[in-house]
Short mmCIF file of C-alpha atoms and ligand atoms in Angstrom, two decimals:
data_model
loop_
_atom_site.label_atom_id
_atom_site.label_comp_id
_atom_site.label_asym_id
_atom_site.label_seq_id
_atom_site.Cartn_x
_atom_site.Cartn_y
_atom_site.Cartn_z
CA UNK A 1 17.34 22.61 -134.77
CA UNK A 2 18.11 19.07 -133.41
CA UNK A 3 21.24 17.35 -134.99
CA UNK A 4 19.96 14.15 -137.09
CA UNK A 5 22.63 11.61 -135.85
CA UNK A 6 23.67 8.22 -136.91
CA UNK A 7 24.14 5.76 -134.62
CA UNK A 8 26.88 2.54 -135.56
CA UNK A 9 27.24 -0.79 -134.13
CA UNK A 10 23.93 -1.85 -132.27
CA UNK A 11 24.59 -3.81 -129.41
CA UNK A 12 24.57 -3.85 -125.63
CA UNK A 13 26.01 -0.11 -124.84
CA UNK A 14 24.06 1.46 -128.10
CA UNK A 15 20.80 -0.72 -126.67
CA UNK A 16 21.14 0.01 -122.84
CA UNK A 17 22.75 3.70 -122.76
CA UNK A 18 22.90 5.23 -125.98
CA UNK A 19 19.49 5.07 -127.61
CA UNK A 20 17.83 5.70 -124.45
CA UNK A 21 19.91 9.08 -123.97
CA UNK A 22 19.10 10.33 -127.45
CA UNK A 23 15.08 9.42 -127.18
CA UNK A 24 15.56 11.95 -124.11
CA UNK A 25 17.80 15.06 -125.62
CA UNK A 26 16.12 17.18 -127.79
CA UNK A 27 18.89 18.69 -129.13
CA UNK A 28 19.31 15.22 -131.27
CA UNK A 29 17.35 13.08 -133.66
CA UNK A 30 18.14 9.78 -134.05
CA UNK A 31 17.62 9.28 -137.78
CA UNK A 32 19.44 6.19 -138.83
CA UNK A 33 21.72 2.97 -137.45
CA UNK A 34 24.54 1.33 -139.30
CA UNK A 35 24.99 -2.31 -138.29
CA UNK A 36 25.74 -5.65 -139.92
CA UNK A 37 23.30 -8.00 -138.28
CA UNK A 38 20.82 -5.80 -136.07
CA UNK A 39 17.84 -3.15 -136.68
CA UNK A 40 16.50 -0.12 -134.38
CA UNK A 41 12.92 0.14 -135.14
CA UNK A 42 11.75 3.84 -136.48
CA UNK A 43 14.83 4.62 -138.01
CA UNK A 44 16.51 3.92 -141.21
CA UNK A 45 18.54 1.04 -140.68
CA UNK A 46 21.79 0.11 -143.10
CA UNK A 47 24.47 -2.96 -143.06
CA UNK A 48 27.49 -0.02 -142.71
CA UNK A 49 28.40 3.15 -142.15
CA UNK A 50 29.79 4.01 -146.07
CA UNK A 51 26.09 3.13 -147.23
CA UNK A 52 24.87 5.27 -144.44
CA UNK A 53 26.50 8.55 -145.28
CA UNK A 54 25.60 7.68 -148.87
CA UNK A 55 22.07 7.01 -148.76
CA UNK A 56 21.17 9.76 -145.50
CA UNK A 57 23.44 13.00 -146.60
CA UNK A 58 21.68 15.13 -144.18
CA UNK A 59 22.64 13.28 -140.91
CA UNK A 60 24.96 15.89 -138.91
CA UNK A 61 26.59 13.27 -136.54
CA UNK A 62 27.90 9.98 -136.15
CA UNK A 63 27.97 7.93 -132.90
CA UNK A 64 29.68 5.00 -132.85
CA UNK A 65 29.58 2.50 -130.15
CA UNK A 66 31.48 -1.04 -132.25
CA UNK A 67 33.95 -2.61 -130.58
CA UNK A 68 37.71 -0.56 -130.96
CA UNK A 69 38.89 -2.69 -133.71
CA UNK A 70 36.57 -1.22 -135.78
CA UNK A 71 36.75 2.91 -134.62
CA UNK A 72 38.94 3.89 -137.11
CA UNK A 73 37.58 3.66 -140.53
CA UNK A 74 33.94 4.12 -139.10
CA UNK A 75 34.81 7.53 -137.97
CA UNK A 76 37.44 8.58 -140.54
CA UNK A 77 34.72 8.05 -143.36
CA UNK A 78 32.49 10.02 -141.21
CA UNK A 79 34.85 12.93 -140.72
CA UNK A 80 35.86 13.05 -143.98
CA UNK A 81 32.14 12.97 -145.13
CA UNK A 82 32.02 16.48 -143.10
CA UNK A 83 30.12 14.78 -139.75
CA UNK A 84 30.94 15.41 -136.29
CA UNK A 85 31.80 12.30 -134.45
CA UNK A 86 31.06 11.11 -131.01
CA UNK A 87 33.67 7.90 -130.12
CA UNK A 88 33.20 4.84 -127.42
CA UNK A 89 35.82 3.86 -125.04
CA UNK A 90 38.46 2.70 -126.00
CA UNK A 91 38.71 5.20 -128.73
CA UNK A 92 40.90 3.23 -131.57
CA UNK A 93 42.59 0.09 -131.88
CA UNK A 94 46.31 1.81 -131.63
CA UNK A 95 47.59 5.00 -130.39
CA UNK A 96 48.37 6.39 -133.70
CA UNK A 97 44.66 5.75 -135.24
CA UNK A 98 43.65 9.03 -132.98
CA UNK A 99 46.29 11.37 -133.54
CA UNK A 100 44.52 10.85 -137.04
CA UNK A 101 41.59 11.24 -136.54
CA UNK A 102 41.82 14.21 -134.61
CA UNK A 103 43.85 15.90 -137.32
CA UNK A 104 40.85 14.88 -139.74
CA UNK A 105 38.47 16.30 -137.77
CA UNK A 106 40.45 19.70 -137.36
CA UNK A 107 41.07 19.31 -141.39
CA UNK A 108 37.16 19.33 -142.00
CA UNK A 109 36.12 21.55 -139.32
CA UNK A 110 34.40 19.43 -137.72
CA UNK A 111 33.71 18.02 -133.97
CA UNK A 112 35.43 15.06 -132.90
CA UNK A 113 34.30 13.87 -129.23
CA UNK A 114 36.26 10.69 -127.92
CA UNK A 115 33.95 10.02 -124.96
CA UNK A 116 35.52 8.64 -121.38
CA UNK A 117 32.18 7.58 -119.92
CA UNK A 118 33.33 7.41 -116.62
CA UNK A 119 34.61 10.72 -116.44
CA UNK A 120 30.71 12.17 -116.39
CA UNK A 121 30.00 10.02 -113.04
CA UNK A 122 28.67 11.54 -110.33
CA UNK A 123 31.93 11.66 -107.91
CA UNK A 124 34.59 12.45 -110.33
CA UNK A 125 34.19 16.39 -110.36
CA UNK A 126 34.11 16.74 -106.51
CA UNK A 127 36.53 14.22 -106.54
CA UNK A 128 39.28 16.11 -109.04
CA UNK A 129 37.98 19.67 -106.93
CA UNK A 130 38.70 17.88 -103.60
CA UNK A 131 42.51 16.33 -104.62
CA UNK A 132 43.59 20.29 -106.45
CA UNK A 133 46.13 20.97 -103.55
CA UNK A 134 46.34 18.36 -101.41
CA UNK A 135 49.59 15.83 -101.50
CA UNK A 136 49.18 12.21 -102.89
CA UNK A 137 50.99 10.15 -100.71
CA UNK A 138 49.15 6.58 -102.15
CA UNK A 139 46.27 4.93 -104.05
CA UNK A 140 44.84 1.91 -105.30
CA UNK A 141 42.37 0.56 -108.16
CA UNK A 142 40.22 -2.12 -107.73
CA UNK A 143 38.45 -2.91 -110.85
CA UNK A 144 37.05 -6.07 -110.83
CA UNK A 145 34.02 -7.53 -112.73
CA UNK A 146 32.58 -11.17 -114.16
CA UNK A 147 33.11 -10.79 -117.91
CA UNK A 148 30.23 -13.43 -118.63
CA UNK A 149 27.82 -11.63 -117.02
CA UNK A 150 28.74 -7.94 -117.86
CA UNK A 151 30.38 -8.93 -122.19
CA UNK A 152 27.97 -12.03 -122.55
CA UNK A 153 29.22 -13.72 -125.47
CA UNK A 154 31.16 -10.41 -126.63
CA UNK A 155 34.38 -13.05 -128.52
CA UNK A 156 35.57 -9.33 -129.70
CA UNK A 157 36.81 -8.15 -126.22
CA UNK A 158 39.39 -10.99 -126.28
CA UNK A 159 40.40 -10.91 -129.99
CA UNK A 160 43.43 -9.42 -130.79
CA UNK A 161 42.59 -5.16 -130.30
CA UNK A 162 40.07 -6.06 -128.10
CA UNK A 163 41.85 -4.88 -124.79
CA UNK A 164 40.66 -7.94 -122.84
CA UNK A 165 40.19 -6.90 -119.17
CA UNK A 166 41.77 -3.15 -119.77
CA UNK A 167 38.27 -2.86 -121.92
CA UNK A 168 36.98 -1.97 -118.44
CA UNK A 169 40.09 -1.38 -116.46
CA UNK A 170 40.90 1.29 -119.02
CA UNK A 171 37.43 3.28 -117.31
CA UNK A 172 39.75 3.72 -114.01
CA UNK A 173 42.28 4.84 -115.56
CA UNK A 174 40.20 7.67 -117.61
CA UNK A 175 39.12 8.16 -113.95
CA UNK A 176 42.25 8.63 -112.23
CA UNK A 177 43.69 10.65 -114.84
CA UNK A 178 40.87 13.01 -114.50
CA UNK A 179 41.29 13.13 -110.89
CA UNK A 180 45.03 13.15 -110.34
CA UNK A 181 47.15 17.41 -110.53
CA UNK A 182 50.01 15.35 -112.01
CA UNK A 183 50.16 12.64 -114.51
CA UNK A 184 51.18 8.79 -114.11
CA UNK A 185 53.18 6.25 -115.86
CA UNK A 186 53.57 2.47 -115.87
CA UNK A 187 56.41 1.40 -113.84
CA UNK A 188 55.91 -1.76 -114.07
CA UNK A 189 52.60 -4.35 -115.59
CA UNK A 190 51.75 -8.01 -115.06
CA UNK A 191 49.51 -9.20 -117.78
CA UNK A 192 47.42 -12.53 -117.01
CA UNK A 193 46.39 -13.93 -120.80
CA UNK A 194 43.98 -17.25 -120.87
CA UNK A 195 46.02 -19.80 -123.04
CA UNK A 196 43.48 -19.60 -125.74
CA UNK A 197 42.80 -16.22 -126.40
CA UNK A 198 44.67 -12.46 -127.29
CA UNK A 199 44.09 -10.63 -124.62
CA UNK A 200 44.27 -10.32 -121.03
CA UNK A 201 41.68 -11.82 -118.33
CA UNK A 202 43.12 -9.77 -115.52
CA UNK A 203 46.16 -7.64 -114.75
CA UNK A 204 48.03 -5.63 -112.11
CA UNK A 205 50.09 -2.24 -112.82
CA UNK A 206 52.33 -0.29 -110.62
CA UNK A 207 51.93 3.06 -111.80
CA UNK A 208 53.60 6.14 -110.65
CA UNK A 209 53.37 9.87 -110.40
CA UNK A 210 55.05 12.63 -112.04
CA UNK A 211 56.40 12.72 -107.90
CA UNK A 212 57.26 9.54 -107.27
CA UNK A 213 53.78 8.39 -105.85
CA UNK A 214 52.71 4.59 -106.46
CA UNK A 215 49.20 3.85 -107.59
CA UNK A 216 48.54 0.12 -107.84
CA UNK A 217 45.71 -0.82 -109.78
CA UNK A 218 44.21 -4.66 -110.08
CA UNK A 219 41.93 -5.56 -112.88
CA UNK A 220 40.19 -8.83 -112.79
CA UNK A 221 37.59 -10.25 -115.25
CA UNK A 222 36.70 -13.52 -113.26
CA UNK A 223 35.20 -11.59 -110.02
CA UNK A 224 32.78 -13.37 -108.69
CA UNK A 225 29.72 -11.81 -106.05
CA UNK A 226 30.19 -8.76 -105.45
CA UNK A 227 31.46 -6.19 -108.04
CA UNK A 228 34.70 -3.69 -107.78
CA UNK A 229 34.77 -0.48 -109.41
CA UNK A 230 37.18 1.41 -106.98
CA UNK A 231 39.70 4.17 -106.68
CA UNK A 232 41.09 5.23 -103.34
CA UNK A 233 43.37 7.77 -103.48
CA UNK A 234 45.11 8.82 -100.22
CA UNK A 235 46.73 12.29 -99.39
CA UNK A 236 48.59 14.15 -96.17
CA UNK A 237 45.34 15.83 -95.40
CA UNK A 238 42.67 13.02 -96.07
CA UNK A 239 41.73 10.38 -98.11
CA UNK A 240 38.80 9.79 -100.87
CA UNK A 241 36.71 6.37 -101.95
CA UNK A 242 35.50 6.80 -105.59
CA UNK A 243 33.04 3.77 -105.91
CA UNK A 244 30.49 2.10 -108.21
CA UNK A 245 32.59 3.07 -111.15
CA UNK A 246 33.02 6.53 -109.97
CA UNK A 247 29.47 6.94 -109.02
CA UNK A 248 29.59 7.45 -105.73
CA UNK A 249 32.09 9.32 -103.59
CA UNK A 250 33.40 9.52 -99.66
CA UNK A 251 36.00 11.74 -98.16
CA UNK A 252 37.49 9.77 -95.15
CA UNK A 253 34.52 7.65 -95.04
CA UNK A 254 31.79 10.60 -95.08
CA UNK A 255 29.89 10.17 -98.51
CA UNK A 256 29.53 13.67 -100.11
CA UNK A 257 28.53 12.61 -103.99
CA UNK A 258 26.53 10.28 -105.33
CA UNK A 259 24.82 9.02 -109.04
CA UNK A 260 22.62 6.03 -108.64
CA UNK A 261 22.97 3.32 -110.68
CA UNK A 262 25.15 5.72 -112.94
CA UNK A 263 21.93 7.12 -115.13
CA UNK A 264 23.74 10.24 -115.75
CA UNK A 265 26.76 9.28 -117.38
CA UNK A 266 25.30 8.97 -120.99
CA UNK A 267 22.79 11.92 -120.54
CA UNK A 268 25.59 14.33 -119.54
CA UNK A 269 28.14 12.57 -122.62
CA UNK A 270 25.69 14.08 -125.27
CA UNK A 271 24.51 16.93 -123.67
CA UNK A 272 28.59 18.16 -123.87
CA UNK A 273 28.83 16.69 -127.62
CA UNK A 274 26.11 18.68 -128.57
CA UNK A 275 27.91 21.86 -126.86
CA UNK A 276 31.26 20.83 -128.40
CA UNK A 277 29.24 20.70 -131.36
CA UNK A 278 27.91 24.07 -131.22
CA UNK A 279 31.21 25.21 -129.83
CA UNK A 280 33.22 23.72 -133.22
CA UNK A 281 35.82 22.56 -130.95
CA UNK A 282 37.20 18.65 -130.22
CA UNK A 283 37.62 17.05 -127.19
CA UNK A 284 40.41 14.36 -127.12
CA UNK A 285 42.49 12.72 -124.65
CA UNK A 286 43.93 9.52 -125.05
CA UNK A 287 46.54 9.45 -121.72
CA UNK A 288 43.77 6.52 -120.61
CA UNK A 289 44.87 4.51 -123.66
CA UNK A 290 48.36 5.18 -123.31
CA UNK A 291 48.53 3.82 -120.08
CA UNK A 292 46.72 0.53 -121.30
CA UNK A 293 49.67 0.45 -124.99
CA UNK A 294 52.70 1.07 -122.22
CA UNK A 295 51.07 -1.76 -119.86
CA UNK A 296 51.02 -3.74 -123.22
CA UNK A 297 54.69 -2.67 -124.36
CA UNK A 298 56.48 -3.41 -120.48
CA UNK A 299 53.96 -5.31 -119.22
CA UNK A 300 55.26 -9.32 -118.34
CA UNK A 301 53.02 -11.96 -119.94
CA UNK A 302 51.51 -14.59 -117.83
CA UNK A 303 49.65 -17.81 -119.07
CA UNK A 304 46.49 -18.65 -117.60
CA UNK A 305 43.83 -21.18 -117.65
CA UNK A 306 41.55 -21.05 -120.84
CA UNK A 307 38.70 -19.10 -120.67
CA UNK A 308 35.30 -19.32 -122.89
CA UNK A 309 33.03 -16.50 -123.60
P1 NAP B 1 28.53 -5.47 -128.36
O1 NAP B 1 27.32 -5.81 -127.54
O2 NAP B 1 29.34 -6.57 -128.92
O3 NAP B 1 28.01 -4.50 -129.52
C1 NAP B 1 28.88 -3.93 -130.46
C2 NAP B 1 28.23 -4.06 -131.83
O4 NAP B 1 29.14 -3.51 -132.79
C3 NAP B 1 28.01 -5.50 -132.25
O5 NAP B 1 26.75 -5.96 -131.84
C4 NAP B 1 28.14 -5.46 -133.77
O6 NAP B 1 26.86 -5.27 -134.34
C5 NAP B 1 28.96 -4.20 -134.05
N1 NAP B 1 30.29 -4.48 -134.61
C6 NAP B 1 30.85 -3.82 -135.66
N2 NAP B 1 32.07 -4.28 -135.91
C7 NAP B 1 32.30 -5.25 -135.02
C8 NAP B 1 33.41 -6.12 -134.81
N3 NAP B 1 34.52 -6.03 -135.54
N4 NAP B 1 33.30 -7.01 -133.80
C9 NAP B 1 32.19 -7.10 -133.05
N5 NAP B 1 31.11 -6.29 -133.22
C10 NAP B 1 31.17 -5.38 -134.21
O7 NAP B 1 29.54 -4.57 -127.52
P2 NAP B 1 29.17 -3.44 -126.47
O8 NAP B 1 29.15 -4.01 -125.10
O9 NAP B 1 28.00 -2.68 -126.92
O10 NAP B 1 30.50 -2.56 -126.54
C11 NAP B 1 30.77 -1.75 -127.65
C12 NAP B 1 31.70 -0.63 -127.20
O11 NAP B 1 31.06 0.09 -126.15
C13 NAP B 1 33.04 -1.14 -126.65
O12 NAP B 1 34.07 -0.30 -127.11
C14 NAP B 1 32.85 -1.04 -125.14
O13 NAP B 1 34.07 -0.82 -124.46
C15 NAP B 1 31.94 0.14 -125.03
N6 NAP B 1 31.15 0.13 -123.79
C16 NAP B 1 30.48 -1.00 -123.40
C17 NAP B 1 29.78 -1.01 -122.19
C18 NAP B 1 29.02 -2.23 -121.70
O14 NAP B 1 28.56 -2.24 -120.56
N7 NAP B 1 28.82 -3.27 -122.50
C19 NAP B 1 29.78 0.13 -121.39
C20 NAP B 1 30.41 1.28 -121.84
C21 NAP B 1 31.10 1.26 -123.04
P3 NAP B 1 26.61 -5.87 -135.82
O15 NAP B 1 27.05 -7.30 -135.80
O16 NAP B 1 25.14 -5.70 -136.02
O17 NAP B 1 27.45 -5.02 -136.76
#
């Protein structure tokens, strides 16, 4: 039997990766959409998610793909309505909001999947199976993208919550700490904010590993030409190039994985919620986002030129 699922907040990521993924699993059925100003034809479409639950009791599962501001009480009504719940990057607007709702979700019995996209590209299993026993010696992140053309007129992204250029950069970090034997701190942050808006257009980090290890990562929302999505991680006995967000992967310049154009990603994400599903278990991990609230909490502020979306 296919889960009926609920999909919330139609936009670019529910348009582009999400409904296409469903309309290809069989294991779900896309039976309704919550959202304030759009429609998904074929469905039953509501204005929220509270009318949702009330009007279509036998959906199974909620997806929701809003901005992070609005996470929270989207999937705690869902939870708490007994539904299993499949989250977006970045999972919550604050750290605490997920310790929540993962203790909802083990309170119902229920399934609560907070996605990391990224993690399901091509390169990033070869990539974690290639570092297990090697030594780290250095790394970098390049994550740089043009905000206008990739979050056209998305105002949300650099509202307060919104995450500003970590909205991305926080993909590389989901990345790396999927990749990386030890874990990784923020030693130090430098946030760049536009002098009209609430969240950052670009920053650097210097993070570091449980050993000592510097990782410096650069996230810029103003790139220009060519796009950046890259981690290069270097060890003792070799070095890797995770590129195209992860996508594609070389060891000391030999390419040994690759996902075009990254069609997998959203295809694999719900074929493992529907196992988790079936599985009753969670799958949470918010070291990603605690990387991004410790950039926020040491990171020093910077003023920048104004920037319009
Ligand atoms: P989007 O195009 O702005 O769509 C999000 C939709 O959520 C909006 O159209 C809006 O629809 C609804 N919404 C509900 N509450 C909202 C609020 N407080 N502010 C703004 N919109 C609200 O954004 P998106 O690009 O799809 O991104 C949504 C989430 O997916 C983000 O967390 C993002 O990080 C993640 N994501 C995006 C991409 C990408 O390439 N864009 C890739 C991977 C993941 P209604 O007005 O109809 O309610």
């Amino acid at each position: 039997m296919a889960l009926k699922l609920g999909l919330v907040g139609i936009g670019k990521i529910a348009r582009d990766q999400h409904i296409p993924a469903l309309s290809g699993d069989p294991r779900f059925e896309l039976v309704a959409c919550a959202s304030r100003n759009a429609r998904v034809d074929g469905v039953a479409n509501f204005p929220d998610v509270a009318t949702m639950l009330a009007e279509v009791p036998a959906l199974d599962a909620i997806s929701i793909c809003t901005p992070p501001q609005a996470h929270f009480d989207a999937a705690l009504a869902a939870l708490r309505a007994g539904k299993h719940v499949m989250l977006e990057k970045p999972p919550a607007a604050t750290t605490r909001q997920i310790g929540l709702l993962q203790a909802e979700a083990a309170r119902h019995g229920r399934t609560l999947f907070q996605t990391w996209h990224s993690r399901f590209a091509g390169g990033v299993d070869a990539a974690r199976d290639w570092l297990k026993g090697r030594t780290l010696t250095g790394g970098t992140i390049t994550w740089k993208e043009d905000v206008h053309h990739w979050h056209p007129g998305q105002q949300w992204i650099f509202d307060a919550g919104g995450l500003g250029v970590f909205d991305p950069g926080i993909n590389a970090l989901s990345v790396l700490t999927e990749v990386l034997a030890e874990e990784a701190v923020v030693h130090k942050a430098v946030l760049e904010f536009p002098e009209n808006q609430q969240a950052p257009i670009a920053a650097q980090l210097d993070l570091r590993t449980e050993s000592g290890v510097r990782i410096d990562a650069d996230f810029d929302f103003r790139q220009k030409g060519e796009q950046t999505w890259d981690v290069e991680l270097v060890t003792t006995t070799g070095r890797l190039r995770l590129s195209h967000g992860g996508g594609a992967l070389e060891i000391d310049g030999q390419p040994v994985a690759a996902d075009d154009a990254l069609a997998g990603e959203y295809p694999r994400l719900y074929a493992r919620f529907a196992e988790l599903c079936a599985a009753g278990r969670s799958e949470v991990d918010w070291r990603p986002f605690q990387l991004v609230a410790d950039a926020f909490l040491i990171g020093e502020r910077r003023t920048v030129a104004a920037h319009h979306v």
